[in-house]
């Protein structure tokens, strides 16, 4: 086997004071396919960004060794020079440019001062052949290609730099079954040609098909290393390490029992991305009862957020099929305002971009969705408005000097509480909470959990979308698990455990 | 207890952006007063200055809201010129009354604004392009409307009064304070009393609820400053012929737009759409509807501006409205509107428009060469925006 080609030793990394990687060790041998697995937020992408120079030397602690020699990368260019190429999860082709322009973007082939277009097209053809993308025309525009074709162009682009190591971050999350198969066999072929490959994925079946070795990360720590040639590895074994997180009694106990009354029912709900024509959500059926907290778990690309947004008036104009029933009555929402009128509310995972108006005050944010109730002949009753905002501030414990300060000055946890207050002001019956504790510190998390319990006690029907397994298990009366846009499992809260849920999520 | 200077320093540091254009306006006026040997401050000149600003000021107010929702409207200058010509044609050639002609022009303006708004909101055409098309088309329309006579002289006295006449005085006080326009004084004093009363009431209410309020000395300073400025303006205008009809219209428009933006749901929704369109849409606000309303208001104000200008010149000319849109936009930016959306006050834009016209008026008075005038205006605009960006990023 010899010496590792790449070795990361005792890597530590923090983002503004929050440590995300703890003494991580990671090694890859030449000529193998190495898989890096872990839950969302385990630190996989961060680790690969350190290896590829996205986070430059000095922003992390620890050492990178290539063929035994310590190296320092100050930029992506440095890592490319050392033979490392990375393909990020988000495809990064310029849609309006042609395939060959994209492949050589930043590394243009020049003849004197001008770009040698003929040579670029010829080289692009060779590279596309190498990735089994002969049917792609080098002069087509990137936006006219399917997602899987764009992926091949990305790989061709990476190969144009003649890398020793190719890193792929969740390359199959946007692909269909057959497309994934093709991609995996391509990776095997590249391996035969001597390219070492690091594959980040949570599709364990795929991982087991191609991996020569596997590293499992959990909460920023290396928890397992498997050499697939020496030992028998199966899904159960990996899942056990992925989810071995401690569930502390961080979760407040239920305050009430859910009733039998179904408030929201969704039937045969499918969502198609109009740009790519792919299914984001497929044939989803679910029910939420009065006073019930229903967890919806899924890993990256499972389609949870798209499900939530499409139910809530479909702002992003997906193609949608299916039926929503509220209290037994079929409803149809053309915009978020319709959903709000019917007391269905979705609280976004992205509070800064889609949830709050950061340059406005706490008061203005809280009342925005339902200002009409505070008006007399079109004029806002400011005293009443302030009273409402102060009420929420007290009830939710929003830490702000007063309600007239700008939301941008609050901490993440308090911003999240403002978002929740904003939602509650429309007095919803059904609340879809999308990652309500993302970017929130531990203390504020507990307060938000307590609040969710209280809402359930008040009889609200709650659909809790989260990629944090302990959170789902700690709060849910019932759990749906999504993978690739489908609901792959349904569990009662008391029968569920981490292994069972994760097994459905990695299907 | 901290010192007056301590308070002043803190006040200026925290509110520099909100009051900068007031201070700038004051400084500019003082400089011109000194350089012109007092001519600049003559009542007749101040009165003229106010009337010259009117037709740009109403456009600045409209552009403020347009820029707040992250768009721009280039069509308003020639739209205003064209609508002024329509008013002239209706009155001169078809014998409409001034009232009907104005009403028709305002309606046409609103419709033109709705057209721009629909292009932007529903067809997703960038506002710059959609309104540039309008700029071209309305320029052509203006030339077409004035094709025969070239300049249409307006003889309707009621119409011409808007741009040239003043409100009547109280008839029963002929012998009291001769040489002063009594009604103007009365309005000015009542205005100042109301402003002080409501500011005081508001401050007390906020202090009672534990919000941040200005310390007493700063509050008094602000009140003295504002009252002083308004009383000075009142007395100056009263020594000439009083408040002009143009100024009355500008004050009403400012008051209505201030009220809408500060106190109504519509105003709140406009700023929400500007601050974060996605969050606004997910809060149940109809972003397209807001866009449509804001462009319609801009069209309405273009009509008003056209009326003010035609009435001031007592005619419709082939070049009416030239560059109005750019002066209006400059006024809004000097007043502190942010191009990244969601920020900008109507009153401040009004002051911004006054800064622009004060500069022009003062430099004309001093006989500054026109080439130099444009360069100075450019420098002032650039300085204002640089200052704006610098103070804003420091606030973060």
Tab-separated table of N, CA and C in Angstrom, chain A residues 249-386:
chain	number	residue	atom	x	y	z
A	249	UNK	N	-30.427	15.253	27.740
A	249	UNK	CA	-31.793	15.684	28.046
A	249	UNK	C	-31.927	17.181	27.818
A	250	UNK	N	-31.504	17.552	26.588
A	250	UNK	CA	-31.577	18.943	26.163
A	250	UNK	C	-32.991	19.326	25.794
A	251	UNK	N	-33.872	18.330	25.779
A	251	UNK	CA	-35.190	18.579	25.197
A	251	UNK	C	-36.261	18.626	26.257
A	252	UNK	N	-37.027	19.704	26.278
A	252	UNK	CA	-38.079	19.813	27.282
A	252	UNK	C	-39.136	18.735	27.044
A	253	UNK	N	-39.754	18.198	28.108
A	253	UNK	CA	-40.752	17.131	27.952
A	253	UNK	C	-42.031	17.684	27.341
A	254	UNK	N	-42.828	16.804	26.736
A	254	UNK	CA	-44.096	17.257	26.153
A	254	UNK	C	-44.998	17.841	27.227
A	255	UNK	N	-45.772	18.842	26.863
A	255	UNK	CA	-46.681	19.471	27.811
A	255	UNK	C	-48.097	18.955	27.625
A	256	UNK	N	-48.333	18.274	26.496
A	256	UNK	CA	-49.693	17.823	26.200
A	256	UNK	C	-49.625	16.663	25.227
A	257	UNK	N	-50.771	16.015	25.021
A	257	UNK	CA	-50.845	14.938	24.032
A	257	UNK	C	-51.497	15.466	22.766
A	258	UNK	N	-51.031	15.018	21.599
A	258	UNK	CA	-51.703	15.448	20.373
A	258	UNK	C	-53.118	14.892	20.306
A	259	UNK	N	-54.021	15.638	19.657
A	259	UNK	CA	-55.382	15.116	19.511
A	259	UNK	C	-55.448	14.243	18.256
A	260	UNK	N	-56.616	13.653	17.982
A	260	UNK	CA	-56.757	12.793	16.801
A	260	UNK	C	-57.168	13.581	15.569
A	261	UNK	N	-57.494	14.841	15.773
A	261	UNK	CA	-58.069	15.663	14.721
A	261	UNK	C	-56.986	16.070	13.714
A	262	UNK	N	-57.122	15.627	12.469
A	262	UNK	CA	-56.133	15.973	11.446
A	262	UNK	C	-56.395	17.407	10.980
A	263	UNK	N	-55.390	18.263	11.097
A	263	UNK	CA	-55.558	19.646	10.666
A	263	UNK	C	-55.092	19.809	9.220
A	264	UNK	N	-53.914	19.270	8.911
A	264	UNK	CA	-53.419	19.385	7.537
A	264	UNK	C	-53.153	18.006	6.956
A	265	UNK	N	-53.633	17.805	5.740
A	265	UNK	CA	-53.307	16.562	5.045
A	265	UNK	C	-52.818	16.906	3.647
A	266	UNK	N	-51.719	16.306	3.261
A	266	UNK	CA	-51.164	16.528	1.933
A	266	UNK	C	-51.226	15.206	1.187
A	267	UNK	N	-51.778	15.249	-0.058
A	267	UNK	CA	-51.941	14.001	-0.812
A	267	UNK	C	-51.210	14.071	-2.151
A	268	UNK	N	-50.443	13.048	-2.428
A	268	UNK	CA	-49.749	12.887	-3.726
A	268	UNK	C	-49.062	14.161	-4.186
A	269	UNK	N	-48.314	14.753	-3.315
A	269	UNK	CA	-47.697	16.056	-3.610
A	269	UNK	C	-46.385	15.853	-4.354
A	270	UNK	N	-46.305	16.422	-5.547
A	270	UNK	CA	-45.059	16.349	-6.325
A	270	UNK	C	-44.641	17.752	-6.738
A	271	UNK	N	-43.349	17.983	-6.760
A	271	UNK	CA	-42.823	19.284	-7.126
A	271	UNK	C	-41.724	19.087	-8.164
A	272	UNK	N	-41.827	19.837	-9.271
A	272	UNK	CA	-40.829	19.712	-10.331
A	272	UNK	C	-40.115	21.046	-10.500
A	273	UNK	N	-38.819	21.002	-10.590
A	273	UNK	CA	-38.039	22.208	-10.849
A	273	UNK	C	-38.228	22.609	-12.312
A	274	UNK	N	-38.822	23.785	-12.567
A	274	UNK	CA	-39.120	24.140	-13.953
A	274	UNK	C	-37.865	24.333	-14.803
A	275	UNK	N	-36.732	24.603	-14.175
A	275	UNK	CA	-35.514	24.837	-14.944
A	275	UNK	C	-34.924	23.539	-15.465
A	276	UNK	N	-34.958	22.503	-14.651
A	276	UNK	CA	-34.297	21.265	-15.057
A	276	UNK	C	-35.286	20.165	-15.384
A	277	UNK	N	-36.568	20.364	-15.005
A	277	UNK	CA	-37.547	19.324	-15.261
A	277	UNK	C	-37.416	18.123	-14.344
A	278	UNK	N	-36.611	18.255	-13.288
A	278	UNK	CA	-36.432	17.125	-12.375
A	278	UNK	C	-37.399	17.203	-11.199
A	279	UNK	N	-37.742	16.050	-10.671
A	279	UNK	CA	-38.591	16.012	-9.481
A	279	UNK	C	-37.798	16.405	-8.249
A	280	UNK	N	-38.267	17.411	-7.538
A	280	UNK	CA	-37.655	17.773	-6.264
A	280	UNK	C	-38.366	17.052	-5.126
A	281	UNK	N	-39.685	16.883	-5.316
A	281	UNK	CA	-40.505	16.165	-4.346
A	281	UNK	C	-41.395	15.241	-5.147
A	282	UNK	N	-41.553	13.988	-4.676
A	282	UNK	CA	-42.358	13.061	-5.471
A	282	UNK	C	-43.336	12.301	-4.596
A	283	UNK	N	-44.618	12.381	-4.958
A	283	UNK	CA	-45.692	11.598	-4.326
A	283	UNK	C	-45.651	11.604	-2.808
A	284	UNK	N	-45.570	12.773	-2.241
A	284	UNK	CA	-45.523	12.838	-0.789
A	284	UNK	C	-46.942	12.863	-0.216
A	285	UNK	N	-47.175	12.015	0.788
A	285	UNK	CA	-48.432	12.014	1.531
A	285	UNK	C	-48.085	12.231	2.991
A	286	UNK	N	-48.733	13.200	3.610
A	286	UNK	CA	-48.494	13.349	5.041
A	286	UNK	C	-49.668	14.008	5.746
A	287	UNK	N	-49.703	13.787	7.064
A	287	UNK	CA	-50.791	14.322	7.898
A	287	UNK	C	-50.180	14.959	9.125
A	288	UNK	N	-50.782	16.065	9.558
A	288	UNK	CA	-50.364	16.660	10.825
A	288	UNK	C	-51.620	16.912	11.647
A	289	UNK	N	-51.605	16.452	12.908
A	289	UNK	CA	-52.803	16.598	13.753
A	289	UNK	C	-52.687	17.802	14.664
A	290	UNK	N	-53.798	18.159	15.232
A	290	UNK	CA	-53.849	19.280	16.175
A	290	UNK	C	-52.975	18.961	17.387
A	291	UNK	N	-52.108	19.894	17.735
A	291	UNK	CA	-51.255	19.704	18.912
A	291	UNK	C	-50.137	18.702	18.723
A	292	UNK	N	-49.901	18.305	17.472
A	292	UNK	CA	-48.883	17.288	17.211
A	292	UNK	C	-47.618	17.931	16.649
A	293	UNK	N	-46.472	17.443	17.087
A	293	UNK	CA	-45.213	17.870	16.486
A	293	UNK	C	-44.740	16.741	15.574
A	294	UNK	N	-44.734	17.001	14.278
A	294	UNK	CA	-44.326	15.979	13.315
A	294	UNK	C	-42.952	16.349	12.778
A	295	UNK	N	-41.993	15.491	12.971
A	295	UNK	CA	-40.646	15.743	12.478
A	295	UNK	C	-40.523	15.326	11.026
A	296	UNK	N	-39.774	16.109	10.254
A	296	UNK	CA	-39.501	15.723	8.865
A	296	UNK	C	-37.988	15.760	8.700
A	297	UNK	N	-37.396	14.574	8.606
A	297	UNK	CA	-35.937	14.494	8.544
A	297	UNK	C	-35.485	14.139	7.142
A	298	UNK	N	-34.332	14.676	6.767
A	298	UNK	CA	-33.753	14.313	5.483
A	298	UNK	C	-32.381	14.930	5.376
A	299	UNK	N	-31.533	14.336	4.562
A	299	UNK	CA	-30.190	14.881	4.375
A	299	UNK	C	-30.218	15.876	3.212
A	300	UNK	N	-29.045	16.416	2.880
A	300	UNK	CA	-28.961	17.393	1.792
A	300	UNK	C	-29.594	16.847	0.513
A	301	UNK	N	-30.418	17.660	-0.134
A	301	UNK	CA	-30.990	17.255	-1.410
A	301	UNK	C	-32.199	16.351	-1.284
A	302	UNK	N	-32.716	16.161	-0.048
A	302	UNK	CA	-33.869	15.282	0.123
A	302	UNK	C	-35.156	15.953	-0.346
A	303	UNK	N	-35.169	17.295	-0.392
A	303	UNK	CA	-36.351	18.004	-0.884
A	303	UNK	C	-37.254	18.544	0.214
A	304	UNK	N	-36.731	18.646	1.436
A	304	UNK	CA	-37.566	19.095	2.561
A	304	UNK	C	-38.001	20.539	2.398
A	305	UNK	N	-37.010	21.430	2.132
A	305	UNK	CA	-37.320	22.845	2.021
A	305	UNK	C	-38.242	23.113	0.834
A	306	UNK	N	-37.980	22.411	-0.280
A	306	UNK	CA	-38.831	22.577	-1.458
A	306	UNK	C	-40.262	22.154	-1.149
A	307	UNK	N	-40.411	21.110	-0.343
A	307	UNK	CA	-41.741	20.673	0.070
A	307	UNK	C	-42.420	21.785	0.864
A	308	UNK	N	-41.700	22.323	1.857
A	308	UNK	CA	-42.268	23.373	2.700
A	308	UNK	C	-42.660	24.594	1.883
A	309	UNK	N	-41.751	25.050	1.020
A	309	UNK	CA	-42.009	26.262	0.234
A	309	UNK	C	-43.148	26.055	-0.758
A	310	UNK	N	-43.236	24.852	-1.338
A	310	UNK	CA	-44.279	24.625	-2.339
A	310	UNK	C	-45.654	24.546	-1.666
A	311	UNK	N	-45.704	24.035	-0.442
A	311	UNK	CA	-46.984	24.016	0.274
A	311	UNK	C	-47.427	25.430	0.620
A	312	UNK	N	-46.449	26.287	0.916
A	312	UNK	CA	-46.736	27.654	1.370
A	312	UNK	C	-46.858	28.619	0.192
A	313	UNK	N	-47.810	28.373	-0.680
A	313	UNK	CA	-48.100	29.326	-1.741
A	313	UNK	C	-47.119	29.327	-2.898
A	314	UNK	N	-46.122	28.428	-2.856
A	314	UNK	CA	-45.275	28.189	-4.029
A	314	UNK	C	-44.692	29.452	-4.638
A	315	UNK	N	-44.014	30.263	-3.836
A	315	UNK	CA	-43.450	31.534	-4.296
A	315	UNK	C	-42.486	31.367	-5.468
A	316	UNK	N	-41.741	30.275	-5.471
A	316	UNK	CA	-40.686	30.150	-6.482
A	316	UNK	C	-41.153	29.489	-7.764
A	317	UNK	N	-42.481	29.362	-7.910
A	317	UNK	CA	-43.069	28.918	-9.167
A	317	UNK	C	-42.544	27.570	-9.642
A	318	UNK	N	-42.475	26.615	-8.721
A	318	UNK	CA	-42.208	25.249	-9.142
A	318	UNK	C	-43.468	24.741	-9.838
A	319	UNK	N	-43.303	23.657	-10.627
A	319	UNK	CA	-44.493	22.963	-11.109
A	319	UNK	C	-44.958	22.053	-9.981
A	320	UNK	N	-46.203	22.190	-9.594
A	320	UNK	CA	-46.685	21.474	-8.429
A	320	UNK	C	-47.918	20.669	-8.781
A	321	UNK	N	-47.994	19.455	-8.209
A	321	UNK	CA	-49.163	18.616	-8.392
A	321	UNK	C	-49.544	18.057	-7.037
A	322	UNK	N	-50.818	17.853	-6.809
A	322	UNK	CA	-51.223	17.251	-5.554
A	322	UNK	C	-52.256	18.088	-4.838
A	323	UNK	N	-52.641	17.638	-3.654
A	323	UNK	CA	-53.737	18.291	-2.946
A	323	UNK	C	-53.353	18.594	-1.507
A	324	UNK	N	-53.818	19.757	-1.032
A	324	UNK	CA	-53.683	20.086	0.390
A	324	UNK	C	-55.088	20.186	0.974
A	325	UNK	N	-55.284	19.566	2.116
A	325	UNK	CA	-56.547	19.705	2.842
A	325	UNK	C	-56.266	20.334	4.193
A	326	UNK	N	-57.012	21.385	4.515
A	326	UNK	CA	-56.914	21.981	5.850
A	326	UNK	C	-58.254	21.772	6.532
A	327	UNK	N	-58.244	21.103	7.668
A	327	UNK	CA	-59.468	20.754	8.389
A	327	UNK	C	-60.472	20.093	7.446
A	328	UNK	N	-59.984	19.215	6.612
A	328	UNK	CA	-60.846	18.448	5.721
A	328	UNK	C	-61.273	19.172	4.465
A	329	UNK	N	-60.939	20.453	4.351
A	329	UNK	CA	-61.375	21.225	3.190
A	329	UNK	C	-60.215	21.364	2.217
A	330	UNK	N	-60.476	21.071	0.961
A	330	UNK	CA	-59.430	21.193	-0.046
A	330	UNK	C	-59.105	22.672	-0.268
A	331	UNK	N	-57.822	23.015	-0.233
A	331	UNK	CA	-57.442	24.407	-0.448
A	331	UNK	C	-56.431	24.497	-1.571
A	332	UNK	N	-56.381	25.707	-2.158
A	332	UNK	CA	-55.458	25.911	-3.254
A	332	UNK	C	-54.821	27.285	-3.080
A	333	UNK	N	-53.499	27.323	-2.953
A	333	UNK	CA	-52.832	28.597	-2.694
A	333	UNK	C	-52.070	29.047	-3.926
A	334	UNK	N	-52.320	30.293	-4.335
A	334	UNK	CA	-51.570	30.821	-5.482
A	334	UNK	C	-50.377	31.642	-5.047
A	335	UNK	N	-50.401	32.123	-3.816
A	335	UNK	CA	-49.270	32.886	-3.300
A	335	UNK	C	-49.226	32.758	-1.781
A	336	UNK	N	-48.086	33.112	-1.172
A	336	UNK	CA	-47.983	32.954	0.280
A	336	UNK	C	-49.120	33.641	1.042
A	337	UNK	N	-49.580	34.797	0.526
A	337	UNK	CA	-50.649	35.509	1.227
A	337	UNK	C	-51.893	34.629	1.373
A	338	UNK	N	-52.188	33.802	0.346
A	338	UNK	CA	-53.343	32.893	0.429
A	338	UNK	C	-53.165	31.912	1.573
A	339	UNK	N	-51.974	31.346	1.668
A	339	UNK	CA	-51.699	30.365	2.714
A	339	UNK	C	-51.849	31.007	4.088
A	340	UNK	N	-51.338	32.235	4.222
A	340	UNK	CA	-51.429	32.932	5.509
A	340	UNK	C	-52.886	33.149	5.873
A	341	UNK	N	-53.704	33.486	4.874
A	341	UNK	CA	-55.120	33.704	5.135
A	341	UNK	C	-55.780	32.441	5.681
A	342	UNK	N	-55.303	31.284	5.213
A	342	UNK	CA	-55.846	30.015	5.694
A	342	UNK	C	-55.108	29.491	6.917
A	343	UNK	N	-54.314	30.348	7.529
A	343	UNK	CA	-53.637	30.021	8.791
A	343	UNK	C	-52.583	28.934	8.645
A	344	UNK	N	-52.014	28.823	7.445
A	344	UNK	CA	-50.871	27.928	7.257
A	344	UNK	C	-49.633	28.811	7.113
A	345	UNK	N	-48.599	28.484	7.868
A	345	UNK	CA	-47.427	29.337	7.857
A	345	UNK	C	-46.159	28.517	7.688
A	346	UNK	N	-45.240	29.040	6.891
A	346	UNK	CA	-43.935	28.402	6.737
A	346	UNK	C	-42.886	29.388	7.228
A	347	UNK	N	-42.033	28.950	8.142
A	347	UNK	CA	-40.953	29.819	8.620
A	347	UNK	C	-39.636	29.333	8.030
A	348	UNK	N	-39.003	30.215	7.286
A	348	UNK	CA	-37.874	29.805	6.460
A	348	UNK	C	-36.647	29.383	7.260
A	349	UNK	N	-35.811	28.558	6.634
A	349	UNK	CA	-34.530	28.163	7.226
A	349	UNK	C	-33.506	29.284	7.066
A	350	UNK	N	-33.783	30.216	6.121
A	350	UNK	CA	-32.790	31.219	5.755
A	350	UNK	C	-33.270	32.573	6.257
A	351	UNK	N	-33.153	32.792	7.577
A	351	UNK	CA	-33.827	33.960	8.153
A	351	UNK	C	-33.251	35.264	7.638
A	352	UNK	N	-31.967	35.273	7.256
A	352	UNK	CA	-31.368	36.536	6.809
A	352	UNK	C	-31.774	36.895	5.389
A	353	UNK	N	-31.807	35.906	4.501
A	353	UNK	CA	-32.128	36.196	3.104
A	353	UNK	C	-33.636	36.229	2.852
A	354	UNK	N	-34.369	35.300	3.506
A	354	UNK	CA	-35.772	35.151	3.142
A	354	UNK	C	-36.737	35.427	4.280
A	355	UNK	N	-36.196	35.589	5.494
A	355	UNK	CA	-37.108	35.691	6.622
A	355	UNK	C	-37.311	37.105	7.113
A	356	UNK	N	-36.224	37.781	7.413
A	356	UNK	CA	-36.327	39.071	8.077
A	356	UNK	C	-35.864	40.192	7.164
A	357	UNK	N	-36.317	41.389	7.491
A	357	UNK	CA	-35.788	42.566	6.813
A	357	UNK	C	-34.817	43.190	7.802
A	358	UNK	N	-33.549	42.900	7.602
A	358	UNK	CA	-32.551	43.175	8.629
A	358	UNK	C	-32.421	44.657	8.948
A	359	UNK	N	-32.635	45.523	7.942
A	359	UNK	CA	-32.466	46.951	8.201
A	359	UNK	C	-33.691	47.556	8.875
A	360	UNK	N	-34.726	46.757	9.097
A	360	UNK	CA	-35.896	47.271	9.803
A	360	UNK	C	-35.848	46.884	11.280
A	361	UNK	N	-36.737	47.476	12.065
A	361	UNK	CA	-36.699	47.246	13.508
A	361	UNK	C	-37.384	45.930	13.881
A	362	UNK	N	-37.166	45.534	15.125
A	362	UNK	CA	-37.804	44.332	15.664
A	362	UNK	C	-39.325	44.454	15.510
A	363	UNK	N	-39.848	45.610	15.894
A	363	UNK	CA	-41.296	45.842	15.830
A	363	UNK	C	-41.818	45.698	14.397
A	364	UNK	N	-41.130	46.355	13.467
A	364	UNK	CA	-41.617	46.328	12.079
A	364	UNK	C	-41.587	44.921	11.495
A	365	UNK	N	-40.591	44.129	11.893
A	365	UNK	CA	-40.516	42.762	11.397
A	365	UNK	C	-41.633	41.898	11.974
A	366	UNK	N	-41.881	42.050	13.270
A	366	UNK	CA	-42.876	41.193	13.912
A	366	UNK	C	-44.259	41.404	13.305
A	367	UNK	N	-44.604	42.647	13.005
A	367	UNK	CA	-45.982	42.924	12.589
A	367	UNK	C	-46.199	42.861	11.073
A	368	UNK	N	-45.115	42.679	10.327
A	368	UNK	CA	-45.194	42.854	8.864
A	368	UNK	C	-46.281	42.011	8.175
A	369	UNK	N	-46.392	40.733	8.578
A	369	UNK	CA	-47.290	39.835	7.848
A	369	UNK	C	-48.761	40.093	8.130
A	370	UNK	N	-49.053	40.849	9.167
A	370	UNK	CA	-50.454	40.983	9.558
A	370	UNK	C	-50.758	42.405	10.013
A	371	UNK	N	-50.156	43.375	9.314
A	371	UNK	CA	-50.306	44.780	9.711
A	371	UNK	C	-51.761	45.230	9.697
A	372	UNK	N	-52.542	44.606	8.827
A	372	UNK	CA	-53.926	45.064	8.661
A	372	UNK	C	-54.697	45.051	9.957
A	373	UNK	N	-54.384	44.106	10.838
A	373	UNK	CA	-55.134	44.029	12.084
A	373	UNK	C	-54.783	45.186	13.021
A	374	UNK	N	-53.756	45.946	12.680
A	374	UNK	CA	-53.331	47.030	13.562
A	374	UNK	C	-53.685	48.397	13.002
A	375	UNK	N	-54.604	48.438	12.036
A	375	UNK	CA	-54.857	49.717	11.384
A	375	UNK	C	-56.258	50.234	11.654
A	376	UNK	N	-56.334	51.562	11.649
A	376	UNK	CA	-57.635	52.217	11.624
A	376	UNK	C	-57.667	53.033	10.342
A	377	UNK	N	-58.551	52.745	9.460
A	377	UNK	CA	-58.616	53.408	8.143
A	377	UNK	C	-57.229	53.517	7.496
A	378	UNK	N	-56.578	52.400	7.304
A	378	UNK	CA	-55.291	52.365	6.587
A	378	UNK	C	-54.107	52.887	7.421
A	379	UNK	N	-54.356	53.564	8.511
A	379	UNK	CA	-53.255	54.137	9.285
A	379	UNK	C	-52.858	53.171	10.393
A	380	UNK	N	-51.556	52.955	10.525
A	380	UNK	CA	-51.089	52.033	11.540
A	380	UNK	C	-51.234	52.670	12.924
A	381	UNK	N	-51.851	51.945	13.840
A	381	UNK	CA	-51.947	52.406	15.215
A	381	UNK	C	-50.635	52.054	15.919
A	382	UNK	N	-49.744	53.028	16.009
A	382	UNK	CA	-48.380	52.714	16.463
A	382	UNK	C	-48.340	52.251	17.912
A	383	UNK	N	-49.193	52.835	18.737
A	383	UNK	CA	-49.178	52.435	20.145
A	383	UNK	C	-49.569	50.960	20.273
A	384	UNK	N	-50.605	50.593	19.531
A	384	UNK	CA	-51.051	49.201	19.531
A	384	UNK	C	-49.938	48.297	18.991
A	385	UNK	N	-49.269	48.773	17.929
A	385	UNK	CA	-48.218	47.982	17.302
A	385	UNK	C	-47.066	47.751	18.287
A	386	UNK	N	-46.688	48.806	18.994
A	386	UNK	CA	-45.608	48.678	19.968
A	386	UNK	C	-46.009	47.698	21.067
